[in-house]
Amino acid sequence: MNLTLIASNTVQRNVSSLVELIVNCKPRSYYTNITIGVTDIFGIEFSTTVYAYPEPRYEIRYENGTINNRMMGRLTRNAVNDFTISYNQTVVEQGDFGTYHLCVSNAFGEITVFLNVIPQTKPDMPRNAKIVCETTGAKVQWISSFNGGDMQSFTVTTMKGQYKESESDILADKGENRIHSTYIHNLQPSTMYMFYVSARNRRGVTSSENISCTTLTEHHRSFSIITGSAAAGGITLAIVVIVVVVLLRRFKKRDNHERNSDRDNHMRTNEDASNYTTLAACHLLNIPSSYAKVRNPNTTLSNLKP
């Protein structure tokens, strides 16, 4: 850890200096129990990370306490207090399988990492499998176990009754004790299925316990669709009602305007018709039309004489 030291006095202010802070500590390791599966082809090879300061000493021993000189070790410094310890052994015999103690120490303490060397086997069974069923699908989750010393992969098998319904795509291993999951599609509603997870490597296959699950009924999904459709339908209906009301008001105003126009035209027509009647009567009686229209508008035909 790097720290900045700042000092001041009456002569000069804010004089700084970079100081490296190193904490002494005994060795620590994230993994204290390591299991590796080996063959006579690949041999033994493993590594682990250790945190310590000052630099630690290390050696690997048999269970009886004697030092193992057949494994070759190497220490790599990653940081001032971060180290990687690696071991390898090319030739493996039957007597090399067993448990070893990796002892790491410095002036402040010691730690022991247990190394279990076993022949490669098929993977351990996937554990803690869980199923969550939906209407036409299901989510499957599990935790990976020891891979048997070889690279493993996973598949999920779906059973319907006594018959195999489907098998998922191959899923890669994320590492030991890690959560894995996948989703199974194309299931039927209201149907009970059986699921199990298989772990596979070159040495064999192991499977988890069977877990049953019943998919949801169709109306669960239909209900959400109907609810959404009803909401959309309500909005659409409100828009239609508003448009109809606006159009009706517009047509009503136009109709009232046309009625008023017709009434005004009718009154002008009656006035014109009365004028024509007066002119016709004046012509028959040889009376000047200006007299009938201007001189005495209240005069009727019965009061007029030729």
Coordinates of C-alpha atoms in Angstrom, one line a residue:
M1 CA 0.0 0.0 0.0
N2 CA 1.3 3.4 -1.0
L3 CA 0.7 6.4 1.3
T4 CA 1.5 10.1 0.9
L5 CA 3.1 11.8 3.9
I6 CA 2.7 15.6 4.1
A7 CA 4.6 17.8 6.6
S8 CA 4.6 21.6 7.3
N9 CA 6.3 24.1 9.5
T10 CA 6.9 27.9 9.7
V11 CA 9.6 27.7 7.0
Q12 CA 7.8 25.6 4.4
R13 CA 4.4 24.2 4.0
N14 CA 3.0 21.0 2.5
V15 CA 6.2 19.1 1.9
S16 CA 5.1 15.6 0.7
S17 CA 6.8 12.3 0.4
L18 CA 5.6 8.9 -1.0
V19 CA 5.7 6.2 1.7
E20 CA 5.2 2.5 1.0
L21 CA 3.3 0.7 3.8
I22 CA 3.9 -3.0 4.0
V23 CA 2.0 -5.1 6.6
N24 CA 3.7 -8.2 7.9
C25 CA 1.4 -11.2 7.9
K26 CA 1.5 -14.9 8.1
P27 CA 0.6 -17.0 4.9
R28 CA -3.1 -17.2 3.9
S29 CA -4.7 -19.2 1.1
Y30 CA -8.2 -19.0 -0.3
Y31 CA -8.3 -22.8 -0.9
T32 CA -7.2 -25.1 2.0
N33 CA -8.4 -28.4 0.5
I34 CA -7.6 -29.2 -3.2
T35 CA -8.6 -32.4 -5.0
I36 CA -7.1 -33.3 -8.4
G37 CA -7.8 -36.3 -10.6
V38 CA -4.8 -37.5 -12.6
T39 CA -3.8 -40.1 -15.2
D40 CA -0.6 -41.7 -16.2
I41 CA -0.7 -39.5 -19.3
F42 CA -1.0 -36.0 -17.9
G43 CA 0.6 -36.6 -14.4
I44 CA 0.2 -34.3 -11.5
E45 CA -0.1 -30.5 -11.9
F46 CA -1.6 -27.9 -9.7
S47 CA -1.2 -24.4 -8.3
T48 CA -2.6 -22.3 -5.5
T49 CA -2.3 -18.6 -4.5
V50 CA -0.9 -17.5 -1.2
Y51 CA -0.8 -14.1 0.5
A52 CA 2.1 -13.5 2.9
Y53 CA 4.8 -11.0 3.9
P54 CA 7.7 -11.5 4.0
E55 CA 8.1 -14.1 1.2
P56 CA 7.1 -17.5 2.4
R57 CA 8.9 -20.9 2.5
Y58 CA 7.0 -23.9 1.2
E59 CA 7.4 -27.7 0.9
I60 CA 5.1 -30.6 0.2
R61 CA 5.0 -33.7 2.5
Y62 CA 3.4 -37.1 2.7
E63 CA 0.8 -37.8 5.4
N64 CA 3.5 -39.4 7.6
G65 CA 5.4 -36.0 7.5
T66 CA 8.3 -37.0 5.2
I67 CA 9.1 -34.6 2.4
N68 CA 8.0 -35.5 -1.2
N69 CA 11.0 -34.9 -3.5
R70 CA 9.2 -36.3 -6.6
M71 CA 7.0 -33.2 -7.1
M72 CA 8.8 -30.2 -8.5
G73 CA 7.7 -26.9 -6.9
R74 CA 8.0 -23.2 -8.1
L75 CA 7.2 -19.9 -6.4
T76 CA 6.0 -16.9 -8.5
R77 CA 5.7 -13.4 -7.1
N78 CA 2.6 -11.6 -8.4
A79 CA 2.8 -8.6 -6.0
V80 CA 4.7 -7.6 -2.9
N81 CA 2.6 -10.0 -0.8
D82 CA 0.9 -12.1 -3.5
F83 CA 2.5 -15.5 -4.5
T84 CA 1.6 -18.5 -6.6
I85 CA 2.9 -21.9 -5.7
S86 CA 2.9 -24.5 -8.4
Y87 CA 3.8 -28.2 -8.4
N88 CA 4.1 -30.9 -11.1
Q89 CA 5.1 -34.5 -11.4
T90 CA 5.3 -36.1 -14.9
V91 CA 5.2 -39.8 -14.0
V92 CA 2.5 -41.1 -11.8
E93 CA 2.4 -44.5 -10.2
Q94 CA -0.2 -46.3 -8.1
G95 CA 1.6 -45.3 -4.9
D96 CA 1.4 -41.6 -5.8
F97 CA -2.3 -41.4 -5.1
G98 CA -3.2 -40.2 -1.6
T99 CA -3.2 -37.0 0.5
Y100 CA -0.3 -34.6 0.7
H101 CA 0.3 -31.6 3.0
L102 CA 1.5 -28.4 1.4
C103 CA 3.2 -26.4 4.2
V104 CA 3.7 -22.7 3.7
S105 CA 5.3 -20.6 6.4
N106 CA 7.2 -17.4 7.2
A107 CA 8.4 -15.6 10.4
F108 CA 4.8 -14.8 11.4
G109 CA 3.0 -18.1 11.0
E110 CA 2.3 -21.2 9.0
I111 CA -0.6 -22.6 6.9
T112 CA -1.3 -26.2 5.6
V113 CA -3.1 -26.8 2.3
F114 CA -4.4 -30.4 1.9
L115 CA -3.9 -31.9 -1.6
N116 CA -5.8 -35.0 -2.5
V117 CA -4.5 -36.9 -5.5
I118 CA -6.9 -39.5 -6.9
P119 CA -7.2 -41.3 -10.2
Q120 CA -9.5 -39.6 -12.7
T121 CA -13.1 -40.8 -12.4
K122 CA -16.5 -39.8 -13.6
P123 CA -17.8 -36.5 -12.2
D124 CA -19.5 -36.4 -8.8
M125 CA -23.3 -36.0 -8.9
P126 CA -24.7 -32.5 -9.5
R127 CA -26.5 -31.3 -6.3
N128 CA -29.2 -29.0 -5.1
A129 CA -31.2 -29.1 -8.3
K130 CA -34.2 -26.8 -8.4
I131 CA -37.0 -26.5 -10.9
V132 CA -39.4 -23.6 -11.5
C133 CA -42.2 -24.5 -13.9
E134 CA -44.1 -21.9 -16.0
T135 CA -46.9 -22.5 -18.5
T136 CA -44.8 -23.7 -21.5
G137 CA -41.3 -23.8 -20.0
A138 CA -39.2 -24.4 -16.9
K139 CA -36.1 -23.0 -15.3
V140 CA -33.6 -25.6 -14.0
Q141 CA -30.8 -24.7 -11.6
W142 CA -28.1 -26.8 -9.9
I143 CA -24.6 -26.6 -8.2
S144 CA -21.7 -28.4 -9.8
S145 CA -19.5 -30.9 -7.9
F146 CA -16.0 -32.3 -8.4
N147 CA -15.3 -33.0 -12.1
G148 CA -13.5 -36.3 -11.5
G149 CA -10.2 -34.7 -12.4
D150 CA -11.2 -34.1 -16.0
M151 CA -13.2 -31.4 -17.9
Q152 CA -17.0 -32.0 -17.4
S153 CA -20.1 -30.7 -19.1
F154 CA -23.9 -30.7 -18.2
T155 CA -27.2 -31.6 -19.9
V156 CA -30.8 -31.5 -18.5
T157 CA -33.1 -34.3 -19.5
T158 CA -36.9 -33.9 -19.5
M159 CA -39.1 -36.9 -18.9
K160 CA -42.9 -37.2 -19.4
G161 CA -44.1 -40.3 -17.7
Q162 CA -41.7 -43.1 -18.6
Y163 CA -40.6 -41.5 -21.8
K164 CA -37.8 -39.1 -22.6
E165 CA -39.3 -35.9 -23.8
S166 CA -36.2 -33.8 -24.6
E167 CA -32.5 -33.1 -23.7
S168 CA -31.0 -29.6 -23.4
D169 CA -28.0 -28.3 -25.2
I170 CA -24.6 -29.1 -23.6
L171 CA -23.6 -26.5 -20.9
A172 CA -19.9 -25.9 -20.1
D173 CA -18.7 -26.2 -16.5
K174 CA -18.0 -22.9 -14.7
G175 CA -16.0 -24.6 -12.0
E176 CA -16.6 -26.6 -8.8
N177 CA -19.4 -25.5 -6.4
R178 CA -20.7 -22.9 -8.9
I179 CA -24.4 -22.3 -9.7
H180 CA -25.5 -23.3 -13.2
S181 CA -28.9 -22.9 -14.9
T182 CA -30.7 -23.4 -18.1
Y183 CA -34.3 -22.9 -19.5
I184 CA -36.4 -25.7 -21.0
H185 CA -38.8 -24.7 -23.8
N186 CA -41.8 -26.2 -25.6
L187 CA -43.6 -27.8 -22.6
Q188 CA -47.3 -28.4 -22.5
P189 CA -49.5 -26.6 -19.9
S190 CA -51.0 -28.4 -17.0
T191 CA -48.6 -31.3 -17.4
M192 CA -46.3 -33.0 -14.9
Y193 CA -42.7 -33.5 -16.0
M194 CA -39.6 -35.1 -14.5
F195 CA -36.2 -33.5 -14.8
Y196 CA -32.6 -34.5 -13.9
V197 CA -29.1 -33.0 -14.5
S198 CA -26.3 -35.1 -15.9
A199 CA -22.6 -34.4 -15.5
R200 CA -20.2 -36.0 -18.1
N201 CA -16.5 -36.3 -18.7
R202 CA -14.3 -38.9 -20.5
R203 CA -14.6 -41.2 -17.6
G204 CA -18.3 -41.5 -17.4
V205 CA -21.7 -39.8 -16.5
T206 CA -23.5 -39.2 -13.3
S207 CA -27.0 -37.7 -12.8
S208 CA -28.8 -35.8 -10.1
E209 CA -31.9 -37.0 -8.4
N210 CA -35.1 -36.7 -10.3
I211 CA -37.3 -33.7 -9.6
S212 CA -40.9 -33.4 -10.7
C213 CA -42.7 -30.2 -11.6
T214 CA -46.2 -29.5 -13.1
T215 CA -46.5 -26.7 -15.6
L216 CA -49.1 -23.9 -15.0
T217 CA -52.5 -24.0 -16.6
E218 CA -53.2 -22.0 -19.7
H219 CA -55.6 -19.6 -18.0
H220 CA -52.7 -18.1 -16.0
R221 CA -51.1 -16.9 -19.2
S222 CA -54.5 -16.1 -20.8
F223 CA -55.5 -14.0 -17.8
S224 CA -52.5 -11.7 -18.2
I225 CA -53.2 -11.4 -21.9
I226 CA -56.9 -10.7 -21.3
T227 CA -56.0 -8.0 -18.7
G228 CA -53.7 -6.3 -21.1
S229 CA -56.2 -6.6 -23.9
A230 CA -59.0 -5.2 -21.7
A231 CA -56.8 -2.2 -20.8
A232 CA -55.9 -1.6 -24.5
G233 CA -59.6 -2.1 -25.4
G234 CA -60.7 0.4 -22.8
I235 CA -58.3 3.0 -24.2
T236 CA -59.5 2.4 -27.7
L237 CA -63.1 2.7 -26.7
A238 CA -62.5 6.0 -24.9
I239 CA -60.8 7.4 -28.1
V240 CA -63.7 6.2 -30.3
V241 CA -66.3 7.8 -27.9
I242 CA -64.4 11.1 -27.9
V243 CA -64.2 11.1 -31.8
V244 CA -67.9 10.3 -32.1
V245 CA -68.9 13.1 -29.7
V246 CA -66.8 15.7 -31.5
L247 CA -68.2 14.6 -34.9
L248 CA -71.8 14.8 -33.5
R249 CA -71.3 18.3 -32.2
R250 CA -69.7 19.4 -35.5
F251 CA -72.7 17.9 -37.5
K252 CA -75.2 19.5 -35.1
K253 CA -73.6 22.9 -35.6
R254 CA -73.6 22.4 -39.3
D255 CA -77.3 21.3 -39.3
N256 CA -78.3 24.3 -37.2
H257 CA -76.5 26.6 -39.5
E258 CA -78.2 25.1 -42.5
R259 CA -81.6 25.4 -40.8
N260 CA -81.0 29.0 -40.1
S261 CA -80.0 29.6 -43.7
D262 CA -83.1 27.8 -45.0
R263 CA -85.3 29.9 -42.7
D264 CA -83.7 33.1 -43.9
N265 CA -84.1 32.0 -47.6
H266 CA -87.7 31.1 -47.0
M267 CA -88.4 34.5 -45.5
R268 CA -86.8 36.3 -48.5
T269 CA -88.7 34.0 -50.9
N270 CA -92.0 34.9 -49.2
E271 CA -91.1 38.6 -49.4
D272 CA -90.2 38.3 -53.0
A273 CA -93.4 36.3 -53.7
S274 CA -95.5 39.0 -52.0
N275 CA -93.9 41.6 -54.1
Y276 CA -94.6 39.7 -57.3
T277 CA -98.2 39.2 -56.2
T278 CA -98.6 43.0 -55.6
L279 CA -97.0 43.8 -59.0
A280 CA -99.3 41.4 -60.8
A281 CA -102.4 42.8 -59.1
C282 CA -101.3 46.3 -60.0
H283 CA -100.8 45.4 -63.6
L284 CA -104.3 44.0 -63.8
L285 CA -105.8 47.1 -62.2
N286 CA -103.6 49.4 -64.3
I287 CA -102.0 50.9 -61.1
P288 CA -98.5 52.0 -61.1
S289 CA -96.3 49.5 -59.2
S290 CA -94.4 52.2 -57.4
Y291 CA -97.6 53.4 -55.8
A292 CA -98.4 50.0 -54.5
K293 CA -94.9 49.4 -53.1
V294 CA -94.0 52.9 -51.9
R295 CA -96.8 55.3 -51.5
N296 CA -99.0 53.3 -49.3
P297 CA -97.6 49.9 -48.2
N298 CA -100.6 49.2 -46.0
T299 CA -103.1 49.6 -48.9
T300 CA -104.9 46.4 -49.9
L301 CA -106.2 45.5 -53.2
S302 CA -109.8 45.9 -52.1
N303 CA -109.2 49.6 -51.3
L304 CA -107.9 50.3 -54.8
K305 CA -110.1 51.6 -57.6
P306 CA -109.3 51.8 -61.2

